[in-house]
Each structure stands twice: as C-alpha cells, then as structure tokens.
Amino acid sequence: MSGTKSGGHADDPFQEGGGSLLRQPKAVWATAGASVVAFMGIGLVDPILPSIARGLHASNSQVSLLFTSYFLITAFAMLVTGFVSSRIGGRKTLLAGLALVVVFAALSGMSGSVGELVGFRAGWGLGNALFVSTSLAVIVGAAAGGSAAAILLYESALGLGMACGPLLGAILGDMKWRYPFFGTAVLMAIGFVAITAFLKEQPRPARKTSLLDPLRALGHGGLASAAVAAFFYNYAFFTVLAFTPFVLDMSPYSSGGVFFAWGVLLAVFSVLVAPRLQHRFGSLKVLGGSLLLLAADLLVLGYGDHTTAVVCTVLSGAFIGLNNTVFTELALGVSDAPRPVASAGYNFVRWFAAAAAPFLAPKIEEWTDLHVPFVVAAAAAVVGAGIVAVRRRALTIEAAEPAPRHAAQDGVSAFAN
C-alpha cells in the first residue's frame, strides 16, 4: 500500500466474493458466528450503563470502568495472544478465549457491586482478546473459495457484532441490567460447542512468537507512528462509545437503537465505503480527512441539543468505520515485521487509549462541564490527524499492499478493527 493509493485489499474481496462468500464449511460459519458475539460484547453495555449505575448505586465514572478494565487487559493481552496461539494452536486458543468469556460474562451478571463487575469485565477482556486475535487466521485457514471472501466474511461479522451488541443490550437490559451478561454467556457457550464440533486444529506457525516481539516491532518508525496516531484516534472513538450514553440519557431501547444505527454505519463504511475511497483518494488523505471530520462531529455533539447529539452520535459511526479500516491496513503494511507481530504491537499501544477515555471523560465532566470531554476528544482526533500529516513519509511504503491471502495466512489479528 502506498500513501497515495490503497493496495490489493481495497478491491480484491469484491472481485472474488461473489458466490463463494456464502459457500463455506461449517467450521467457518461456527467461528464467524462466535466472532459476531465476541464483538457484540464490546458495545453490549452501552445502552445499560445508566441502568447499571442505578442498580449498583455507582457513579458514572465508576461504571465507565467497565470499559477501562476490559480494554486495559486487552492491551496487555496483545503481548500474550501470539505467544499462546503459536504454541497451543488456533483451535485451542479460540476455545480457551470462549471459555473465559462464558465464565466471566456469567459472573458479571451475578455481580453484587460495581467493583466486582469491573473485575469480571477484565477477565472477559482477556478471553475476548484470545478469541478475536486468533479467529481471522482460523477462518481463512478453514475457508473455501479464497481468502478474500473469508476476510470479507470476518469483517462483516465484526460490523454485525458492533451493530447488534447495543441492540441485544437494550432488549435484554430493558428487563434487567443483568440479563445481557447472561445472554452473552449463553451465546458464547453455543459458540464453544459449535467450534468444538466443527473446527479441526489448524497448522501452527513455523516460528513461535515471543512476548517481546511486538514491542521490538514498534522500533519501526512507520509502525510506531501508526500506533501513536491510532492511540489519539481511539481516545476519541471510545469517548463516543463509553461516555455518550450518559449524555443522551435515554431508555435502554432508545439508546440501543441509536448505537445500532451507529454500528450499521460503522460496518458499511468499514467494509464497503473505505476501500473505494482509498482507491480513489489514497489511504492517508482518507484517514486525515476522516479524523478531522470526526473531530468536527464531536464538537457539534458536545455543544448541540439532544436531537443534534443523537444525529452526531450515529454519524460518528461512519468516520469511525473509515478510520478503523485505514489504520488497520497502515499498521499491517507499513513495516517489515511479521503481520501478527506488527498487529500485536500496534494494538498494545492503541488499546491503552480505549482504556483511558472511559475513565477520563466522566472525570473531566466532573471537573469542568458536559462539553469539555467532547472538546478533549475532538482535540485528540486532530492530534491523530496531525501525526498522520507530519509522519506521512514514514507511513508511506513504495511497494503495493500484499494480497489479502498473505495477511490471513500469517495469522493477522483483525481485532485491529
């Protein structure tokens, strides 16, 4: 991928997908179905955050720690997932991740205090990291009809999960805030059984990954620049995801509907729109422009009335979808590190912002007023755009992006999305 035109990933899935996309073995569908549920878990708590706060007599900042603990563990888990999967294999890693999610999601539903719930969400984050960091490679290894179709299937599962998570949280949470956690545990248990029944063990990598490999990969200037820019972008992203539900202050159903629409836009712009814009304008221009538009959207969200806030929340899904796709491709194509290693190093840095934003945004509101958290988030997006502009040369490589087949066979973690 070059800085002016995107690489093969932009078009290949649509050239190849056709009829082969849906004609996949049961193992692929089992893993893709579990992937949908895994990504649902990220936004599941969005519509019920106010309900959890009331049910556990907790403040907004305390409840926001559900995201902080989840993503803090996820960040550190990025250093572990490759180490584990390269030693015990993809199938066992998936099953271990699913088992952890089942256990900790169920425990989350039985929490008696916000402290317990925050701790159980951390265990959930570890299980989710193990699962989603391995599932793309497993899907492609078991897929029929070419890797581009399999990658498109995985990205579709990601988008569907991000869209349906808030919807499931709203439907179950409207009855009782504990039910979405139990529902997730049941769905992931079904996924565990399906993968046990249908998925055979995949070939292990020729070289085992060490715990320090992802940190060493960050010594590359381009990868480090992408990771730092993504750090600031993720602060803006997770201000929307974790703080906006408190601002909207809607019923679980209404909030779930807003974030369902948000997730639909995220999926459409990530899978369908981003590759076409990259092909026409170039990856760095799309990324810089999308970050600036996200910043403007956040400012309007923060200072607009309630209806404007709803519209801007939904609209942010489009910019987040664009940014997710382009950042992922930058991280995986800009350095000469093996792709799973580059992905782990990149995610290790950026997920710290996903942990920081849910904690800091309510605190900033307590220290100032309701508008300032969105000003800070908008400034973070602008900083991300500035890094992309200043480090343009480091983020540009001469060779075209390798075909998606290579990315998948190397075991890339699309959790970068």
Short mmCIF file of C-alpha atoms in Angstrom, two decimals:
data_model
loop_
_atom_site.label_atom_id
_atom_site.label_comp_id
_atom_site.label_asym_id
_atom_site.label_seq_id
_atom_site.Cartn_x
_atom_site.Cartn_y
_atom_site.Cartn_z
CA MET A 1 0.00 0.00 0.00
CA SER A 2 1.28 3.40 -0.84
CA GLY A 3 0.41 6.70 0.61
CA THR A 4 -1.49 7.70 -2.50
CA LYS A 5 -3.30 4.56 -3.48
CA SER A 6 -4.50 1.68 -1.42
CA GLY A 7 -3.35 -1.79 -2.10
CA GLY A 8 -4.99 -5.02 -3.07
CA HIS A 9 -7.20 -5.16 -0.04
CA ALA A 10 -9.29 -2.36 -1.33
CA ASP A 11 -10.79 -4.23 -4.26
CA ASP A 12 -9.94 -7.91 -4.12
CA PRO A 13 -12.70 -9.01 -1.74
CA PHE A 14 -15.32 -7.61 -4.08
CA GLN A 15 -13.75 -9.16 -7.15
CA GLU A 16 -13.61 -12.57 -5.58
CA GLY A 17 -16.52 -12.69 -3.13
CA GLY A 18 -19.41 -13.49 -5.44
CA GLY A 19 -20.99 -16.83 -4.81
CA SER A 20 -18.04 -18.19 -2.83
CA LEU A 21 -18.69 -15.92 0.15
CA LEU A 22 -21.68 -17.91 1.39
CA ARG A 23 -20.45 -21.38 0.41
CA GLN A 24 -18.20 -22.01 3.39
CA PRO A 25 -17.63 -25.07 5.59
CA LYS A 26 -19.46 -25.38 8.89
CA ALA A 27 -16.20 -24.63 10.74
CA VAL A 28 -16.06 -21.19 9.11
CA TRP A 29 -19.65 -20.38 10.00
CA ALA A 30 -19.16 -21.59 13.55
CA THR A 31 -16.12 -19.34 14.02
CA ALA A 32 -17.73 -16.37 12.25
CA GLY A 33 -20.88 -16.73 14.37
CA ALA A 34 -18.84 -16.75 17.56
CA SER A 35 -16.94 -13.71 16.23
CA VAL A 36 -20.21 -11.80 15.91
CA VAL A 37 -20.98 -12.48 19.58
CA ALA A 38 -17.41 -11.63 20.62
CA PHE A 39 -17.65 -8.20 19.01
CA MET A 40 -21.14 -7.74 20.41
CA GLY A 41 -19.56 -7.85 23.85
CA ILE A 42 -17.71 -4.58 23.22
CA GLY A 43 -20.82 -2.40 22.88
CA LEU A 44 -23.19 -4.63 24.83
CA VAL A 45 -23.12 -2.48 27.97
CA ASP A 46 -23.63 0.85 26.15
CA PRO A 47 -27.44 1.10 26.48
CA ILE A 48 -27.47 -0.18 30.08
CA LEU A 49 -24.69 1.94 31.59
CA PRO A 50 -27.17 4.27 33.33
CA SER A 51 -29.21 1.23 34.48
CA ILE A 52 -26.08 -0.42 35.91
CA ALA A 53 -25.18 2.80 37.72
CA ARG A 54 -28.63 2.94 39.31
CA GLY A 55 -28.75 -0.79 40.07
CA LEU A 56 -25.35 -0.86 41.78
CA HIS A 57 -25.60 2.66 43.27
CA ALA A 58 -22.48 3.72 41.37
CA SER A 59 -21.36 6.97 39.76
CA ASN A 60 -20.92 7.43 36.02
CA SER A 61 -17.14 7.36 36.35
CA GLN A 62 -17.28 4.11 38.33
CA VAL A 63 -19.50 2.40 35.76
CA SER A 64 -17.25 3.62 32.92
CA LEU A 65 -14.51 1.46 34.43
CA LEU A 66 -16.31 -1.47 32.78
CA PHE A 67 -14.65 -0.32 29.57
CA THR A 68 -11.37 0.65 31.23
CA SER A 69 -10.75 -2.73 32.85
CA TYR A 70 -11.84 -4.55 29.70
CA PHE A 71 -9.50 -2.70 27.36
CA LEU A 72 -6.59 -2.38 29.78
CA ILE A 73 -6.43 -6.16 30.00
CA THR A 74 -6.97 -6.36 26.24
CA ALA A 75 -3.93 -4.12 25.65
CA PHE A 76 -1.63 -6.30 27.72
CA ALA A 77 -3.18 -9.45 26.24
CA MET A 78 -1.93 -8.36 22.82
CA LEU A 79 1.55 -9.33 24.00
CA VAL A 80 0.31 -12.77 25.04
CA THR A 81 -2.08 -13.95 22.33
CA GLY A 82 0.56 -14.64 19.68
CA PHE A 83 2.76 -16.34 22.27
CA VAL A 84 -0.12 -18.63 23.24
CA SER A 85 -1.57 -19.42 19.81
CA SER A 86 1.84 -20.18 18.28
CA ARG A 87 2.35 -22.84 20.96
CA ILE A 88 -1.04 -24.48 21.52
CA GLY A 89 -2.64 -23.83 18.12
CA GLY A 90 -5.54 -21.72 16.91
CA ARG A 91 -8.38 -24.06 17.86
CA LYS A 92 -7.30 -24.42 21.48
CA THR A 93 -6.70 -20.67 21.74
CA LEU A 94 -10.22 -19.96 20.45
CA LEU A 95 -11.75 -22.42 22.88
CA ALA A 96 -9.75 -21.01 25.80
CA GLY A 97 -10.93 -17.50 24.94
CA LEU A 98 -14.54 -18.59 24.60
CA ALA A 99 -14.44 -20.47 27.90
CA LEU A 100 -13.11 -17.38 29.70
CA VAL A 101 -15.84 -15.19 28.18
CA VAL A 102 -18.57 -17.65 29.20
CA VAL A 103 -17.31 -17.77 32.79
CA PHE A 104 -16.68 -14.05 33.26
CA ALA A 105 -19.82 -12.89 31.41
CA ALA A 106 -21.89 -15.11 33.71
CA LEU A 107 -20.03 -13.80 36.76
CA SER A 108 -20.62 -10.23 35.55
CA GLY A 109 -24.35 -10.88 35.61
CA MET A 110 -24.11 -12.05 39.23
CA SER A 111 -22.05 -9.08 40.44
CA GLY A 112 -23.07 -7.59 43.76
CA SER A 113 -21.02 -4.40 43.45
CA VAL A 114 -19.52 -2.23 40.75
CA GLY A 115 -16.03 -3.33 41.87
CA GLU A 116 -16.89 -6.98 41.23
CA LEU A 117 -18.39 -6.13 37.85
CA VAL A 118 -15.30 -4.16 36.80
CA GLY A 119 -13.07 -7.08 37.81
CA PHE A 120 -15.15 -9.65 35.94
CA ARG A 121 -15.12 -7.45 32.82
CA ALA A 122 -11.33 -7.57 32.96
CA GLY A 123 -11.43 -11.37 32.78
CA TRP A 124 -13.93 -11.08 29.95
CA GLY A 125 -11.47 -8.81 28.11
CA LEU A 126 -8.72 -11.42 28.35
CA GLY A 127 -10.99 -14.10 26.90
CA ASN A 128 -12.20 -11.82 24.11
CA ALA A 129 -8.61 -10.87 23.21
CA LEU A 130 -7.58 -14.51 22.93
CA PHE A 131 -10.57 -15.26 20.73
CA VAL A 132 -10.68 -12.32 18.33
CA SER A 133 -6.90 -12.13 17.83
CA THR A 134 -6.94 -15.70 16.52
CA SER A 135 -10.27 -16.03 14.76
CA LEU A 136 -9.35 -14.37 11.42
CA ALA A 137 -6.45 -16.75 10.83
CA VAL A 138 -8.67 -19.70 11.75
CA ILE A 139 -11.48 -18.56 9.43
CA VAL A 140 -9.12 -18.15 6.49
CA GLY A 141 -7.35 -21.44 7.21
CA ALA A 142 -10.66 -23.30 7.11
CA ALA A 143 -12.34 -21.29 4.34
CA ALA A 144 -13.24 -22.40 0.85
CA GLY A 145 -13.29 -20.16 -2.21
CA GLY A 146 -10.33 -17.92 -1.47
CA SER A 147 -9.08 -15.85 1.40
CA ALA A 148 -10.50 -12.53 0.18
CA ALA A 149 -14.06 -13.84 0.58
CA ALA A 150 -13.18 -15.22 4.03
CA ILE A 151 -11.70 -11.90 5.16
CA LEU A 152 -14.81 -10.08 3.92
CA LEU A 153 -16.92 -12.55 5.89
CA TYR A 154 -14.88 -11.84 9.02
CA GLU A 155 -15.11 -8.08 8.58
CA SER A 156 -18.86 -8.43 8.10
CA ALA A 157 -19.05 -10.42 11.33
CA LEU A 158 -17.14 -7.65 13.09
CA GLY A 159 -19.51 -4.97 11.81
CA LEU A 160 -22.60 -7.03 12.60
CA GLY A 161 -21.34 -7.64 16.13
CA MET A 162 -20.59 -3.96 16.76
CA ALA A 163 -24.09 -3.07 15.49
CA CYS A 164 -26.03 -5.80 17.29
CA GLY A 165 -24.24 -5.56 20.65
CA PRO A 166 -26.08 -2.41 21.76
CA LEU A 167 -29.34 -3.82 20.39
CA LEU A 168 -29.02 -7.02 22.43
CA GLY A 169 -28.01 -4.99 25.45
CA ALA A 170 -31.13 -2.85 25.04
CA ILE A 171 -33.58 -5.72 24.55
CA LEU A 172 -32.34 -7.77 27.50
CA GLY A 173 -31.29 -4.82 29.62
CA ASP A 174 -34.73 -3.25 29.45
CA MET A 175 -35.94 -6.20 31.55
CA LYS A 176 -32.98 -6.23 33.93
CA TRP A 177 -29.44 -4.93 33.59
CA ARG A 178 -28.00 -8.36 34.45
CA TYR A 179 -29.66 -10.19 31.56
CA PRO A 180 -27.32 -9.01 28.73
CA PHE A 181 -24.38 -10.59 30.55
CA PHE A 182 -26.20 -13.90 30.96
CA GLY A 183 -27.31 -13.74 27.32
CA THR A 184 -23.74 -13.29 26.15
CA ALA A 185 -22.60 -16.23 28.27
CA VAL A 186 -25.24 -18.47 26.68
CA LEU A 187 -24.40 -17.37 23.12
CA MET A 188 -20.67 -17.86 23.65
CA ALA A 189 -21.32 -21.29 25.16
CA ILE A 190 -23.18 -22.19 21.96
CA GLY A 191 -20.17 -20.92 20.00
CA PHE A 192 -17.87 -23.07 22.14
CA VAL A 193 -19.92 -26.19 21.35
CA ALA A 194 -20.07 -25.34 17.63
CA ILE A 195 -16.32 -24.80 17.32
CA THR A 196 -15.62 -27.96 19.32
CA ALA A 197 -17.85 -29.92 16.93
CA PHE A 198 -16.93 -28.44 13.56
CA LEU A 199 -13.42 -26.94 13.70
CA LYS A 200 -10.34 -29.07 13.29
CA GLU A 201 -6.95 -27.91 14.55
CA GLN A 202 -5.16 -25.54 12.16
CA PRO A 203 -1.45 -25.75 11.25
CA ARG A 204 0.75 -23.91 13.73
CA PRO A 205 3.18 -21.15 12.64
CA ALA A 206 6.66 -22.30 11.70
CA ARG A 207 8.14 -19.81 14.20
CA LYS A 208 6.92 -19.31 17.76
CA THR A 209 6.20 -15.74 18.84
CA SER A 210 7.94 -14.37 21.93
CA LEU A 211 6.40 -11.95 24.40
CA LEU A 212 8.82 -9.18 23.40
CA ASP A 213 8.43 -9.47 19.61
CA PRO A 214 5.52 -6.96 19.43
CA LEU A 215 7.50 -4.40 21.44
CA ARG A 216 10.54 -4.84 19.21
CA ALA A 217 8.35 -4.28 16.15
CA LEU A 218 7.45 -0.82 17.46
CA GLY A 219 11.05 0.19 16.83
CA HIS A 220 10.00 0.71 13.21
CA GLY A 221 9.18 4.40 12.71
CA GLY A 222 6.19 3.83 10.47
CA LEU A 223 4.54 1.29 12.77
CA ALA A 224 5.22 3.45 15.82
CA SER A 225 3.69 6.47 14.05
CA ALA A 226 0.57 4.49 13.10
CA ALA A 227 0.23 3.19 16.66
CA VAL A 228 0.58 6.65 18.27
CA ALA A 229 -1.85 8.24 15.81
CA ALA A 230 -4.30 5.40 16.47
CA PHE A 231 -3.87 5.97 20.20
CA PHE A 232 -5.25 9.51 19.91
CA TYR A 233 -7.96 8.39 17.48
CA ASN A 234 -9.06 5.64 19.87
CA TYR A 235 -9.41 8.17 22.67
CA ALA A 236 -11.98 9.98 20.51
CA PHE A 237 -13.63 6.71 19.44
CA PHE A 238 -14.17 5.44 22.98
CA THR A 239 -15.34 8.78 24.27
CA VAL A 240 -18.25 8.27 21.89
CA LEU A 241 -18.78 4.64 22.85
CA ALA A 242 -18.43 4.89 26.63
CA PHE A 243 -19.39 8.46 27.57
CA THR A 244 -22.16 9.43 25.13
CA PRO A 245 -24.78 7.07 26.68
CA PHE A 246 -24.66 9.17 29.84
CA VAL A 247 -25.08 12.35 27.82
CA LEU A 248 -28.02 11.03 25.79
CA ASP A 249 -29.66 9.71 29.00
CA MET A 250 -32.22 7.63 27.11
CA SER A 251 -34.06 4.42 27.87
CA PRO A 252 -32.18 1.19 27.07
CA TYR A 253 -34.33 0.66 23.97
CA SER A 254 -33.78 4.19 22.65
CA SER A 255 -30.05 4.15 23.41
CA GLY A 256 -29.76 0.69 21.86
CA GLY A 257 -31.45 1.96 18.71
CA VAL A 258 -29.06 4.89 18.46
CA PHE A 259 -25.99 2.69 18.82
CA PHE A 260 -27.43 0.07 16.48
CA ALA A 261 -27.66 2.74 13.78
CA TRP A 262 -24.15 3.85 14.74
CA GLY A 263 -22.90 0.28 14.34
CA VAL A 264 -24.60 -0.15 10.97
CA LEU A 265 -22.84 2.95 9.64
CA LEU A 266 -19.56 1.71 11.12
CA ALA A 267 -19.93 -1.64 9.35
CA VAL A 268 -20.98 -0.17 5.99
CA PHE A 269 -18.21 2.43 5.89
CA SER A 270 -15.58 -0.02 7.14
CA VAL A 271 -16.36 -2.86 4.72
CA LEU A 272 -17.86 -1.15 1.67
CA VAL A 273 -17.02 2.56 1.58
CA ALA A 274 -13.46 2.76 2.91
CA PRO A 275 -11.85 0.53 0.23
CA ARG A 276 -13.42 2.58 -2.57
CA LEU A 277 -12.39 5.91 -1.06
CA GLN A 278 -8.85 4.59 -0.54
CA HIS A 279 -8.68 3.50 -4.15
CA ARG A 280 -9.79 6.93 -5.35
CA PHE A 281 -8.06 9.33 -2.95
CA GLY A 282 -5.33 7.35 -1.21
CA SER A 283 -5.21 5.97 2.30
CA LEU A 284 -3.52 8.88 4.07
CA LYS A 285 -5.86 11.51 2.60
CA VAL A 286 -8.89 9.44 3.58
CA LEU A 287 -7.51 8.94 7.08
CA GLY A 288 -6.57 12.57 7.67
CA GLY A 289 -9.86 13.86 6.34
CA SER A 290 -11.90 11.34 8.31
CA LEU A 291 -10.12 12.21 11.57
CA LEU A 292 -10.82 15.92 11.07
CA LEU A 293 -14.47 15.22 10.25
CA LEU A 294 -14.73 13.09 13.40
CA ALA A 295 -13.30 16.00 15.41
CA ALA A 296 -15.88 18.39 13.96
CA ASP A 297 -18.67 15.89 14.62
CA LEU A 298 -17.59 15.56 18.27
CA LEU A 299 -17.63 19.32 18.80
CA VAL A 300 -21.14 19.60 17.39
CA LEU A 301 -22.19 16.60 19.51
CA GLY A 302 -20.86 18.23 22.64
CA TYR A 303 -22.48 21.63 22.11
CA GLY A 304 -25.67 20.71 20.25
CA ASP A 305 -29.11 20.00 21.65
CA HIS A 306 -30.35 16.47 22.37
CA THR A 307 -31.52 15.76 18.81
CA THR A 308 -28.22 17.03 17.41
CA ALA A 309 -26.33 14.83 19.85
CA VAL A 310 -28.26 11.76 18.67
CA VAL A 311 -27.61 12.56 15.00
CA CYS A 312 -23.91 13.22 15.60
CA THR A 313 -23.53 10.03 17.62
CA VAL A 314 -24.93 7.98 14.74
CA LEU A 315 -22.91 9.91 12.15
CA SER A 316 -19.67 9.29 14.04
CA GLY A 317 -20.03 5.61 13.12
CA ALA A 318 -19.23 6.47 9.50
CA PHE A 319 -15.97 8.24 10.37
CA ILE A 320 -15.00 5.53 12.87
CA GLY A 321 -15.59 2.85 10.23
CA LEU A 322 -13.31 4.65 7.77
CA ASN A 323 -10.60 5.17 10.37
CA ASN A 324 -10.71 1.57 11.56
CA THR A 325 -10.10 0.16 8.10
CA VAL A 326 -7.32 2.54 7.09
CA PHE A 327 -5.48 2.36 10.41
CA THR A 328 -5.58 -1.44 10.27
CA GLU A 329 -4.06 -1.54 6.80
CA LEU A 330 -1.41 1.01 7.74
CA ALA A 331 -0.38 -0.99 10.79
CA LEU A 332 -0.20 -4.25 8.88
CA GLY A 333 1.55 -2.94 5.78
CA VAL A 334 3.94 -0.19 6.84
CA SER A 335 6.68 -2.29 8.47
CA ASP A 336 8.61 -5.41 7.59
CA ALA A 337 7.63 -7.21 10.81
CA PRO A 338 5.50 -10.36 10.52
CA ARG A 339 1.93 -9.25 10.41
CA PRO A 340 0.73 -10.92 13.61
CA VAL A 341 3.65 -9.31 15.44
CA ALA A 342 3.03 -5.87 13.91
CA SER A 343 -0.66 -6.14 14.74
CA ALA A 344 0.08 -7.06 18.36
CA GLY A 345 2.48 -4.13 18.84
CA TYR A 346 0.07 -1.69 17.23
CA ASN A 347 -2.87 -2.91 19.33
CA PHE A 348 -0.81 -2.87 22.51
CA VAL A 349 -0.35 0.89 22.13
CA ARG A 350 -3.77 1.90 20.86
CA TRP A 351 -5.92 -0.07 23.32
CA PHE A 352 -4.48 1.96 26.20
CA ALA A 353 -6.49 4.90 24.86
CA ALA A 354 -9.61 2.72 24.80
CA ALA A 355 -8.97 2.10 28.48
CA ALA A 356 -8.21 5.75 29.29
CA ALA A 357 -11.14 7.51 27.57
CA PRO A 358 -13.99 5.81 29.51
CA PHE A 359 -12.25 6.69 32.77
CA LEU A 360 -11.19 10.23 31.95
CA ALA A 361 -14.28 11.53 30.14
CA PRO A 362 -16.63 11.34 33.18
CA LYS A 363 -13.86 12.72 35.39
CA ILE A 364 -13.35 15.68 33.05
CA GLU A 365 -17.10 16.32 33.17
CA GLU A 366 -16.98 16.30 36.99
CA TRP A 367 -14.05 18.73 36.99
CA THR A 368 -15.50 21.07 34.32
CA ASP A 369 -18.80 20.63 32.49
CA LEU A 370 -20.56 18.36 29.98
CA HIS A 371 -19.00 19.96 26.90
CA VAL A 372 -15.30 19.66 27.73
CA PRO A 373 -14.94 15.86 27.36
CA PHE A 374 -16.00 16.21 23.73
CA VAL A 375 -13.58 19.11 23.20
CA VAL A 376 -10.77 16.92 24.54
CA ALA A 377 -11.87 14.02 22.32
CA ALA A 378 -12.01 16.30 19.28
CA ALA A 379 -8.53 17.62 20.08
CA ALA A 380 -7.28 14.03 20.30
CA ALA A 381 -8.66 13.30 16.82
CA VAL A 382 -6.95 16.43 15.48
CA VAL A 383 -3.66 15.34 17.06
CA GLY A 384 -4.06 11.98 15.34
CA ALA A 385 -4.58 13.73 12.00
CA GLY A 386 -1.52 15.89 12.67
CA ILE A 387 0.65 12.85 13.30
CA VAL A 388 -0.55 11.32 10.03
CA ALA A 389 0.34 14.53 8.19
CA VAL A 390 3.74 15.07 9.84
CA ARG A 391 4.75 11.40 9.59
CA ARG A 392 3.38 10.94 6.07
CA ARG A 393 6.75 9.82 4.72
CA ALA A 394 7.19 7.19 7.43
CA LEU A 395 3.64 5.94 6.83
CA THR A 396 4.19 5.54 3.10
CA ILE A 397 5.81 2.45 1.60
CA GLU A 398 6.85 2.04 -2.00
CA ALA A 399 5.59 -1.47 -2.62
CA ALA A 400 1.92 -2.18 -3.11
CA GLU A 401 -0.01 -3.79 -0.29
CA PRO A 402 0.41 -7.59 -0.43
CA ALA A 403 -2.68 -9.55 -1.38
CA PRO A 404 -5.06 -10.36 1.46
CA ARG A 405 -4.13 -14.02 1.18
CA HIS A 406 -0.74 -13.34 2.76
CA ALA A 407 -2.22 -11.31 5.59
CA ALA A 408 -4.57 -14.06 6.57
CA GLN A 409 -2.10 -16.90 6.25
CA ASP A 410 0.25 -15.06 8.55
CA GLY A 411 -2.45 -15.05 11.22
CA VAL A 412 -3.25 -11.33 11.24
CA SER A 413 -5.41 -10.10 14.06
CA ALA A 414 -8.28 -8.14 12.59
CA PHE A 415 -9.10 -7.14 16.12
CA ALA A 416 -7.15 -4.09 14.95
CA ASN A 417 -10.54 -3.06 13.67
#
